[in-house]
Structure formats: structure tokens, C-alpha cells
Amino acid sequence: MFPTRPATTARHPSGRRRPPGTVAVIGLGRFGAALALELMRNGAEVLGVDTDEGVVQELNGQLTAVVRADATQEQLLRQLGVDEFDKVVVGIGSDVQASILVASRLLKFGHPEIWAKAITGPHAEILEQLGVHHVISPEHDMGVRSAHLIQGRVLDFVVIDEGFALIRCPAPEAVQQRPLDALNLRRAHGVSVVSVRRPGESWEPAEPGTVLYENDQVLVIGPTRKVQAFSDLD
């Protein structure tokens, strides 16, 4: 379990930083708790911090360490050794002021990698202006994703960057029975098929000679409008 101690002694016994895979999650609401538990399942060491005693008790024993604390207090963050973790996630969602203040404290430490949840557009903009490395807008992103799932035949949708996405969809009939290199999808449709899954089989990388058939699923990457249009091909 991570000890509570001053930052001057918050290093690994060898004098190095903690081993890779240490994450502090500040704010253990639905988003923060789900993220922290999934990180644990993936083998990370996770410190959870929240002001709610009930939340702390519920997650006790499920994370490497969980602490009830007011993370807006700079000295307390240092005592917890938060500045020594590989990554810190600010998952505070209901209190924008606290979220911004915690992010500001972490940036003051010069922390190399900070992730923060934003609940509104202005909140995200402020976090970005502060210099937070990764700003997450789960409600906005889920709304965008759901819109694409509702339309057409898209089975899954992931935003890669502004205006660029990866989708999972059934192989359109228009591109079946011919090798991918003969279809030249990048020129014809502005997209690339990167992986294929046959019925009952695992995903495999798409090769130039790969032929698509009925009931195949594909992962397609490209501009958002174009991957959506590709999924709707007859």
C-alpha cells in the first residue's frame, strides 16, 4: 500500500521514482471508480482519493490504497506522494472549481502526465489553457459515439482526432468478393480497412490480398464523414 509521507521521502527505496504503472485517481465517482478498478485489473498500482467516506469504504481493499482527503490542499497532495506517481487522473466531475484547483496544483508540481475529466465545454477549455496534458469529456464523447451508432450500420465508433475516426461495421456488399488492393479504398472512398474478423474467428490485420465476404466485420479508419459513408455502402 502507498504510504502517506512527505514528498522528500516519497521515492522508491532504491532512490528512483516508483516503477511504471502507478496511477493516482482523484475523485472516485462513477467515472473515477470505474477507471481506477479497470486500471487495477490491468495490473497498475492505484491510489484513490475522495472526500466521501462512503466511497472510500466501498473501494477499500479493491485499490492498492484509497484515502479520504481534500485533494485541493497542496500540502496534502505532497504528503500522499501524488507528485511521484507516473500518471494522475483528476476525475472530479461535480465541482468544477475543485477540478481546476487540483489540476493547477498538479501542474505546479511539474507532473509529467495529467489526465482530467471535463463536464462542460468551458471546463474543458480552462483545463486545456492551464496546460493539462489530456482532457477527457466522457459525456460529450459518448454523445458523439451514440449518434454514429444510431445512424447507419456502425457497430462501434472511436474518435481518433478532430474529424478522424475508427469504426467497426459489417463489410459492405459493395466491397465483398474482391481483394482490398483491387478496390483501392483510399482513393475511391478516402478510408482504409485495417482489420477483419470472420464469423467465429479473431480479428486479423487486413492485407492487400484480403477478400471480404458476407458476415465479415471490419475496422475502418479515415475522416469521420467518410468512414460513416463507407459503412452505408450498398
PDB file of C-alpha atoms in Angstrom:
ATOM      1  CA  MET A   1       0.000   0.000   0.000  1.00  0.00           C
ATOM      2  CA  PHE A   2       1.220   3.504  -0.782  1.00  0.00           C
ATOM      3  CA  PRO A   3       2.347   5.196   2.438  1.00  0.00           C
ATOM      4  CA  THR A   4       1.347   8.694   3.470  1.00  0.00           C
ATOM      5  CA  ARG A   5       4.572  10.642   3.786  1.00  0.00           C
ATOM      6  CA  PRO A   6       6.278  13.922   2.934  1.00  0.00           C
ATOM      7  CA  ALA A   7       7.352  14.343  -0.676  1.00  0.00           C
ATOM      8  CA  THR A   8      11.030  14.431   0.350  1.00  0.00           C
ATOM      9  CA  THR A   9      10.801  10.717   1.226  1.00  0.00           C
ATOM     10  CA  ALA A  10       8.231   9.690  -1.389  1.00  0.00           C
ATOM     11  CA  ARG A  11      10.660   7.867  -3.657  1.00  0.00           C
ATOM     12  CA  HIS A  12      11.224   4.199  -4.286  1.00  0.00           C
ATOM     13  CA  PRO A  13      13.640   2.631  -1.718  1.00  0.00           C
ATOM     14  CA  SER A  14      16.342   2.476  -4.406  1.00  0.00           C
ATOM     15  CA  GLY A  15      16.127   6.244  -4.803  1.00  0.00           C
ATOM     16  CA  ARG A  16      14.308   6.017  -8.122  1.00  0.00           C
ATOM     17  CA  ARG A  17      10.740   7.029  -8.883  1.00  0.00           C
ATOM     18  CA  ARG A  18       8.021   4.429  -8.372  1.00  0.00           C
ATOM     19  CA  PRO A  19       8.003   1.671 -11.012  1.00  0.00           C
ATOM     20  CA  PRO A  20       5.961   2.391 -14.172  1.00  0.00           C
ATOM     21  CA  GLY A  21       2.275   1.652 -13.791  1.00  0.00           C
ATOM     22  CA  THR A  22       1.437   3.809 -10.775  1.00  0.00           C
ATOM     23  CA  VAL A  23      -1.654   5.970 -11.109  1.00  0.00           C
ATOM     24  CA  ALA A  24      -3.357   8.324  -8.658  1.00  0.00           C
ATOM     25  CA  VAL A  25      -7.073   8.837  -9.290  1.00  0.00           C
ATOM     26  CA  ILE A  26      -8.533  11.905  -7.596  1.00  0.00           C
ATOM     27  CA  GLY A  27     -12.317  11.807  -7.464  1.00  0.00           C
ATOM     28  CA  LEU A  28     -13.966   8.392  -7.201  1.00  0.00           C
ATOM     29  CA  GLY A  29     -17.421   8.975  -8.624  1.00  0.00           C
ATOM     30  CA  ARG A  30     -18.768   6.633 -11.312  1.00  0.00           C
ATOM     31  CA  PHE A  31     -16.107   7.689 -13.817  1.00  0.00           C
ATOM     32  CA  GLY A  32     -13.155   7.729 -11.423  1.00  0.00           C
ATOM     33  CA  ALA A  33     -14.100   4.484  -9.672  1.00  0.00           C
ATOM     34  CA  ALA A  34     -14.653   2.602 -12.936  1.00  0.00           C
ATOM     35  CA  LEU A  35     -11.344   3.894 -14.282  1.00  0.00           C
ATOM     36  CA  ALA A  36      -9.451   3.008 -11.093  1.00  0.00           C
ATOM     37  CA  LEU A  37     -10.873  -0.521 -10.942  1.00  0.00           C
ATOM     38  CA  GLU A  38     -10.083  -1.173 -14.605  1.00  0.00           C
ATOM     39  CA  LEU A  39      -6.516   0.057 -14.074  1.00  0.00           C
ATOM     40  CA  MET A  40      -6.200  -2.404 -11.194  1.00  0.00           C
ATOM     41  CA  ARG A  41      -7.451  -5.232 -13.412  1.00  0.00           C
ATOM     42  CA  ASN A  42      -4.785  -4.233 -15.941  1.00  0.00           C
ATOM     43  CA  GLY A  43      -2.022  -4.564 -13.338  1.00  0.00           C
ATOM     44  CA  ALA A  44      -1.470  -0.926 -12.340  1.00  0.00           C
ATOM     45  CA  GLU A  45      -0.919   0.216  -8.755  1.00  0.00           C
ATOM     46  CA  VAL A  46      -3.687   2.681  -7.997  1.00  0.00           C
ATOM     47  CA  LEU A  47      -4.145   5.259  -5.247  1.00  0.00           C
ATOM     48  CA  GLY A  48      -7.714   6.534  -4.987  1.00  0.00           C
ATOM     49  CA  VAL A  49      -8.539   9.852  -3.304  1.00  0.00           C
ATOM     50  CA  ASP A  50     -12.016  11.168  -2.499  1.00  0.00           C
ATOM     51  CA  THR A  51     -13.734  13.324   0.126  1.00  0.00           C
ATOM     52  CA  ASP A  52     -16.675  10.923   0.529  1.00  0.00           C
ATOM     53  CA  GLU A  53     -16.133   8.442   3.365  1.00  0.00           C
ATOM     54  CA  GLY A  54     -18.769   6.097   1.938  1.00  0.00           C
ATOM     55  CA  VAL A  55     -16.977   5.908  -1.408  1.00  0.00           C
ATOM     56  CA  VAL A  56     -13.646   5.329   0.312  1.00  0.00           C
ATOM     57  CA  GLN A  57     -15.095   2.495   2.397  1.00  0.00           C
ATOM     58  CA  GLU A  58     -16.725   0.902  -0.649  1.00  0.00           C
ATOM     59  CA  LEU A  59     -13.440   0.811  -2.580  1.00  0.00           C
ATOM     60  CA  ASN A  60     -11.276  -0.147   0.384  1.00  0.00           C
ATOM     61  CA  GLY A  61      -9.462  -3.368  -0.486  1.00  0.00           C
ATOM     62  CA  GLN A  62     -10.239  -3.029  -4.200  1.00  0.00           C
ATOM     63  CA  LEU A  63      -7.474  -0.496  -4.935  1.00  0.00           C
ATOM     64  CA  THR A  64      -3.829  -0.542  -3.879  1.00  0.00           C
ATOM     65  CA  ALA A  65      -4.716   2.269  -1.469  1.00  0.00           C
ATOM     66  CA  VAL A  66      -7.713   4.532  -1.019  1.00  0.00           C
ATOM     67  CA  VAL A  67      -7.718   7.680   1.109  1.00  0.00           C
ATOM     68  CA  ARG A  68     -10.343  10.141   2.263  1.00  0.00           C
ATOM     69  CA  ALA A  69      -8.794  13.564   1.692  1.00  0.00           C
ATOM     70  CA  ASP A  70      -9.363  17.044   0.274  1.00  0.00           C
ATOM     71  CA  ALA A  71      -7.135  16.970  -2.791  1.00  0.00           C
ATOM     72  CA  THR A  72      -7.362  20.737  -3.270  1.00  0.00           C
ATOM     73  CA  GLN A  73      -4.810  21.088  -0.442  1.00  0.00           C
ATOM     74  CA  GLU A  74      -1.319  21.246  -1.929  1.00  0.00           C
ATOM     75  CA  GLN A  75       0.498  20.022   1.178  1.00  0.00           C
ATOM     76  CA  LEU A  76      -1.808  17.038   1.471  1.00  0.00           C
ATOM     77  CA  LEU A  77      -1.123  16.059  -2.150  1.00  0.00           C
ATOM     78  CA  ARG A  78       2.584  16.136  -1.392  1.00  0.00           C
ATOM     79  CA  GLN A  79       2.129  14.074   1.771  1.00  0.00           C
ATOM     80  CA  LEU A  80       0.294  11.447  -0.262  1.00  0.00           C
ATOM     81  CA  GLY A  81       3.200  11.410  -2.697  1.00  0.00           C
ATOM     82  CA  VAL A  82       0.881  12.193  -5.618  1.00  0.00           C
ATOM     83  CA  ASP A  83       3.681  14.139  -7.321  1.00  0.00           C
ATOM     84  CA  GLU A  84       5.662  10.882  -7.561  1.00  0.00           C
ATOM     85  CA  PHE A  85       3.098   8.846  -9.485  1.00  0.00           C
ATOM     86  CA  ASP A  86       3.588   8.080 -13.179  1.00  0.00           C
ATOM     87  CA  LYS A  87       0.138   9.414 -14.047  1.00  0.00           C
ATOM     88  CA  VAL A  88      -2.553  11.341 -12.212  1.00  0.00           C
ATOM     89  CA  VAL A  89      -6.218  11.415 -13.203  1.00  0.00           C
ATOM     90  CA  VAL A  90      -8.452  14.230 -11.960  1.00  0.00           C
ATOM     91  CA  GLY A  91     -11.851  12.557 -12.097  1.00  0.00           C
ATOM     92  CA  ILE A  92     -13.767  15.206 -10.124  1.00  0.00           C
ATOM     93  CA  GLY A  93     -16.978  15.810 -12.026  1.00  0.00           C
ATOM     94  CA  SER A  94     -19.462  17.710  -9.872  1.00  0.00           C
ATOM     95  CA  ASP A  95     -17.214  20.511  -8.583  1.00  0.00           C
ATOM     96  CA  VAL A  96     -15.597  22.423 -11.437  1.00  0.00           C
ATOM     97  CA  GLN A  97     -13.724  24.752  -9.084  1.00  0.00           C
ATOM     98  CA  ALA A  98     -12.151  21.826  -7.223  1.00  0.00           C
ATOM     99  CA  SER A  99     -11.234  20.124 -10.505  1.00  0.00           C
ATOM    100  CA  ILE A 100      -9.455  23.226 -11.780  1.00  0.00           C
ATOM    101  CA  LEU A 101      -7.706  23.828  -8.456  1.00  0.00           C
ATOM    102  CA  VAL A 102      -6.416  20.240  -8.215  1.00  0.00           C
ATOM    103  CA  ALA A 103      -5.205  20.352 -11.824  1.00  0.00           C
ATOM    104  CA  SER A 104      -3.440  23.635 -11.090  1.00  0.00           C
ATOM    105  CA  ARG A 105      -1.701  22.126  -8.030  1.00  0.00           C
ATOM    106  CA  LEU A 106      -0.506  19.142 -10.057  1.00  0.00           C
ATOM    107  CA  LEU A 107       0.818  21.358 -12.836  1.00  0.00           C
ATOM    108  CA  LYS A 108       2.696  23.368 -10.215  1.00  0.00           C
ATOM    109  CA  PHE A 109       4.450  20.129  -9.220  1.00  0.00           C
ATOM    110  CA  GLY A 110       5.602  19.797 -12.827  1.00  0.00           C
ATOM    111  CA  HIS A 111       3.922  16.412 -13.089  1.00  0.00           C
ATOM    112  CA  PRO A 112       4.753  14.746 -16.438  1.00  0.00           C
ATOM    113  CA  GLU A 113       1.303  13.334 -17.253  1.00  0.00           C
ATOM    114  CA  ILE A 114      -2.034  14.641 -16.024  1.00  0.00           C
ATOM    115  CA  TRP A 115      -5.439  13.494 -17.230  1.00  0.00           C
ATOM    116  CA  ALA A 116      -8.571  15.411 -16.248  1.00  0.00           C
ATOM    117  CA  LYS A 117     -12.293  14.912 -16.745  1.00  0.00           C
ATOM    118  CA  ALA A 118     -14.299  17.881 -18.033  1.00  0.00           C
ATOM    119  CA  ILE A 119     -18.069  18.114 -17.633  1.00  0.00           C
ATOM    120  CA  THR A 120     -18.696  21.121 -19.906  1.00  0.00           C
ATOM    121  CA  GLY A 121     -17.075  22.775 -22.896  1.00  0.00           C
ATOM    122  CA  PRO A 122     -15.848  25.795 -20.885  1.00  0.00           C
ATOM    123  CA  HIS A 123     -14.477  23.441 -18.200  1.00  0.00           C
ATOM    124  CA  ALA A 124     -12.508  21.564 -20.875  1.00  0.00           C
ATOM    125  CA  GLU A 125     -11.264  24.838 -22.346  1.00  0.00           C
ATOM    126  CA  ILE A 126      -9.965  26.053 -18.973  1.00  0.00           C
ATOM    127  CA  LEU A 127      -8.178  22.752 -18.306  1.00  0.00           C
ATOM    128  CA  GLU A 128      -6.541  22.921 -21.722  1.00  0.00           C
ATOM    129  CA  GLN A 129      -5.486  26.538 -21.161  1.00  0.00           C
ATOM    130  CA  LEU A 130      -3.935  25.552 -17.827  1.00  0.00           C
ATOM    131  CA  GLY A 131      -1.793  23.045 -19.686  1.00  0.00           C
ATOM    132  CA  VAL A 132      -3.419  19.742 -18.656  1.00  0.00           C
ATOM    133  CA  HIS A 133      -1.947  17.091 -20.930  1.00  0.00           C
ATOM    134  CA  HIS A 134      -5.106  15.070 -21.608  1.00  0.00           C
ATOM    135  CA  VAL A 135      -8.645  16.431 -21.187  1.00  0.00           C
ATOM    136  CA  ILE A 136     -11.443  13.849 -21.241  1.00  0.00           C
ATOM    137  CA  SER A 137     -15.058  14.811 -21.956  1.00  0.00           C
ATOM    138  CA  PRO A 138     -16.880  11.491 -21.445  1.00  0.00           C
ATOM    139  CA  GLU A 139     -20.445  12.770 -21.785  1.00  0.00           C
ATOM    140  CA  HIS A 140     -19.639  14.711 -24.960  1.00  0.00           C
ATOM    141  CA  ASP A 141     -17.664  11.813 -26.416  1.00  0.00           C
ATOM    142  CA  MET A 142     -20.428   9.324 -25.595  1.00  0.00           C
ATOM    143  CA  GLY A 143     -22.991  11.576 -27.234  1.00  0.00           C
ATOM    144  CA  VAL A 144     -20.921  11.753 -30.426  1.00  0.00           C
ATOM    145  CA  ARG A 145     -20.331   7.992 -30.369  1.00  0.00           C
ATOM    146  CA  SER A 146     -24.019   7.240 -29.800  1.00  0.00           C
ATOM    147  CA  ALA A 147     -25.049   9.448 -32.712  1.00  0.00           C
ATOM    148  CA  HIS A 148     -22.882   7.393 -35.059  1.00  0.00           C
ATOM    149  CA  LEU A 149     -24.123   4.096 -33.625  1.00  0.00           C
ATOM    150  CA  ILE A 150     -27.747   5.164 -34.087  1.00  0.00           C
ATOM    151  CA  GLN A 151     -27.134   6.079 -37.721  1.00  0.00           C
ATOM    152  CA  GLY A 152     -26.385   3.518 -40.389  1.00  0.00           C
ATOM    153  CA  ARG A 153     -24.640   0.218 -39.683  1.00  0.00           C
ATOM    154  CA  VAL A 154     -21.796   1.343 -37.443  1.00  0.00           C
ATOM    155  CA  LEU A 155     -21.284  -1.156 -34.596  1.00  0.00           C
ATOM    156  CA  ASP A 156     -18.602   0.790 -32.728  1.00  0.00           C
ATOM    157  CA  PHE A 157     -17.088   4.247 -33.097  1.00  0.00           C
ATOM    158  CA  VAL A 158     -13.872   5.720 -31.705  1.00  0.00           C
ATOM    159  CA  VAL A 159     -12.750   9.322 -32.200  1.00  0.00           C
ATOM    160  CA  ILE A 160      -9.046   9.366 -33.082  1.00  0.00           C
ATOM    161  CA  ASP A 161      -8.757  13.128 -33.516  1.00  0.00           C
ATOM    162  CA  GLU A 162     -10.910  16.032 -34.599  1.00  0.00           C
ATOM    163  CA  GLY A 163     -12.669  14.887 -37.761  1.00  0.00           C
ATOM    164  CA  PHE A 164     -10.936  11.474 -37.811  1.00  0.00           C
ATOM    165  CA  ALA A 165     -12.333   8.176 -36.535  1.00  0.00           C
ATOM    166  CA  LEU A 166     -12.078   4.398 -36.353  1.00  0.00           C
ATOM    167  CA  ILE A 167     -15.275   2.384 -36.821  1.00  0.00           C
ATOM    168  CA  ARG A 168     -16.353  -1.246 -36.672  1.00  0.00           C
ATOM    169  CA  CYS A 169     -19.010  -2.245 -39.176  1.00  0.00           C
ATOM    170  CA  PRO A 170     -20.206  -5.166 -41.327  1.00  0.00           C
ATOM    171  CA  ALA A 171     -18.317  -5.472 -44.609  1.00  0.00           C
ATOM    172  CA  PRO A 172     -20.488  -3.579 -47.136  1.00  0.00           C
ATOM    173  CA  GLU A 173     -21.750  -5.699 -50.021  1.00  0.00           C
ATOM    174  CA  ALA A 174     -20.139  -3.283 -52.485  1.00  0.00           C
ATOM    175  CA  VAL A 175     -16.622  -4.259 -51.330  1.00  0.00           C
ATOM    176  CA  GLN A 176     -17.119  -8.017 -50.991  1.00  0.00           C
ATOM    177  CA  GLN A 177     -15.582 -10.743 -53.165  1.00  0.00           C
ATOM    178  CA  ARG A 178     -12.604  -8.649 -54.329  1.00  0.00           C
ATOM    179  CA  PRO A 179      -9.094  -8.181 -52.845  1.00  0.00           C
ATOM    180  CA  LEU A 180      -8.608  -4.929 -50.935  1.00  0.00           C
ATOM    181  CA  ASP A 181      -5.738  -3.819 -53.169  1.00  0.00           C
ATOM    182  CA  ALA A 182      -8.020  -4.106 -56.209  1.00  0.00           C
ATOM    183  CA  LEU A 183     -10.660  -1.970 -54.502  1.00  0.00           C
ATOM    184  CA  ASN A 184      -8.203   0.862 -53.739  1.00  0.00           C
ATOM    185  CA  LEU A 185     -10.456   2.096 -50.945  1.00  0.00           C
ATOM    186  CA  ARG A 186      -8.231   5.006 -50.006  1.00  0.00           C
ATOM    187  CA  ARG A 187      -8.586   6.557 -53.442  1.00  0.00           C
ATOM    188  CA  ALA A 188     -12.203   5.544 -54.004  1.00  0.00           C
ATOM    189  CA  HIS A 189     -13.608   6.305 -50.553  1.00  0.00           C
ATOM    190  CA  GLY A 190     -10.842   8.026 -48.558  1.00  0.00           C
ATOM    191  CA  VAL A 191     -10.684   5.226 -45.958  1.00  0.00           C
ATOM    192  CA  SER A 192      -8.524   2.234 -45.057  1.00  0.00           C
ATOM    193  CA  VAL A 193      -9.577  -1.197 -43.770  1.00  0.00           C
ATOM    194  CA  VAL A 194      -7.098  -2.083 -41.024  1.00  0.00           C
ATOM    195  CA  SER A 195      -8.521  -5.329 -39.623  1.00  0.00           C
ATOM    196  CA  VAL A 196     -11.025  -8.070 -40.477  1.00  0.00           C
ATOM    197  CA  ARG A 197     -12.935 -10.592 -38.385  1.00  0.00           C
ATOM    198  CA  ARG A 198     -14.553 -13.639 -39.969  1.00  0.00           C
ATOM    199  CA  PRO A 199     -17.587 -15.213 -38.238  1.00  0.00           C
ATOM    200  CA  GLY A 200     -16.420 -17.164 -35.189  1.00  0.00           C
ATOM    201  CA  GLU A 201     -12.793 -16.085 -35.604  1.00  0.00           C
ATOM    202  CA  SER A 202     -10.479 -13.475 -34.072  1.00  0.00           C
ATOM    203  CA  TRP A 203      -9.522 -10.126 -35.531  1.00  0.00           C
ATOM    204  CA  GLU A 204      -6.689 -10.290 -38.078  1.00  0.00           C
ATOM    205  CA  PRO A 205      -4.744  -7.470 -39.764  1.00  0.00           C
ATOM    206  CA  ALA A 206      -6.056  -6.637 -43.229  1.00  0.00           C
ATOM    207  CA  GLU A 207      -3.575  -7.430 -46.008  1.00  0.00           C
ATOM    208  CA  PRO A 208      -3.579  -6.135 -49.605  1.00  0.00           C
ATOM    209  CA  GLY A 209      -4.859  -9.509 -50.800  1.00  0.00           C
ATOM    210  CA  THR A 210      -7.571  -9.838 -48.139  1.00  0.00           C
ATOM    211  CA  VAL A 211     -11.001 -10.584 -49.606  1.00  0.00           C
ATOM    212  CA  LEU A 212     -14.127  -9.582 -47.686  1.00  0.00           C
ATOM    213  CA  TYR A 213     -17.218 -11.755 -47.537  1.00  0.00           C
ATOM    214  CA  GLU A 214     -20.767 -11.587 -46.229  1.00  0.00           C
ATOM    215  CA  ASN A 215     -20.932 -11.582 -42.401  1.00  0.00           C
ATOM    216  CA  ASP A 216     -17.347 -10.312 -42.069  1.00  0.00           C
ATOM    217  CA  GLN A 217     -16.748  -7.343 -39.787  1.00  0.00           C
ATOM    218  CA  VAL A 218     -14.105  -4.714 -40.498  1.00  0.00           C
ATOM    219  CA  LEU A 219     -12.271  -1.936 -38.680  1.00  0.00           C
ATOM    220  CA  VAL A 220     -12.108   1.119 -40.907  1.00  0.00           C
ATOM    221  CA  ILE A 221     -10.135   4.311 -40.302  1.00  0.00           C
ATOM    222  CA  GLY A 222     -10.387   7.686 -42.001  1.00  0.00           C
ATOM    223  CA  PRO A 223     -12.164  11.062 -41.904  1.00  0.00           C
ATOM    224  CA  THR A 224     -15.340  10.794 -39.843  1.00  0.00           C
ATOM    225  CA  ARG A 225     -17.760  11.567 -42.660  1.00  0.00           C
ATOM    226  CA  LYS A 226     -16.031   9.134 -44.994  1.00  0.00           C
ATOM    227  CA  VAL A 227     -15.977   6.168 -42.617  1.00  0.00           C
ATOM    228  CA  GLN A 228     -19.666   6.780 -41.920  1.00  0.00           C
ATOM    229  CA  ALA A 229     -20.373   6.856 -45.661  1.00  0.00           C
ATOM    230  CA  PHE A 230     -18.329   3.674 -46.172  1.00  0.00           C
ATOM    231  CA  SER A 231     -20.433   1.798 -43.611  1.00  0.00           C
ATOM    232  CA  ASP A 232     -23.568   2.765 -45.567  1.00  0.00           C
ATOM    233  CA  LEU A 233     -22.374   1.452 -48.940  1.00  0.00           C
ATOM    234  CA  ASP A 234     -24.811  -0.995 -50.560  1.00  0.00           C
TER     235      ASP A 234
END
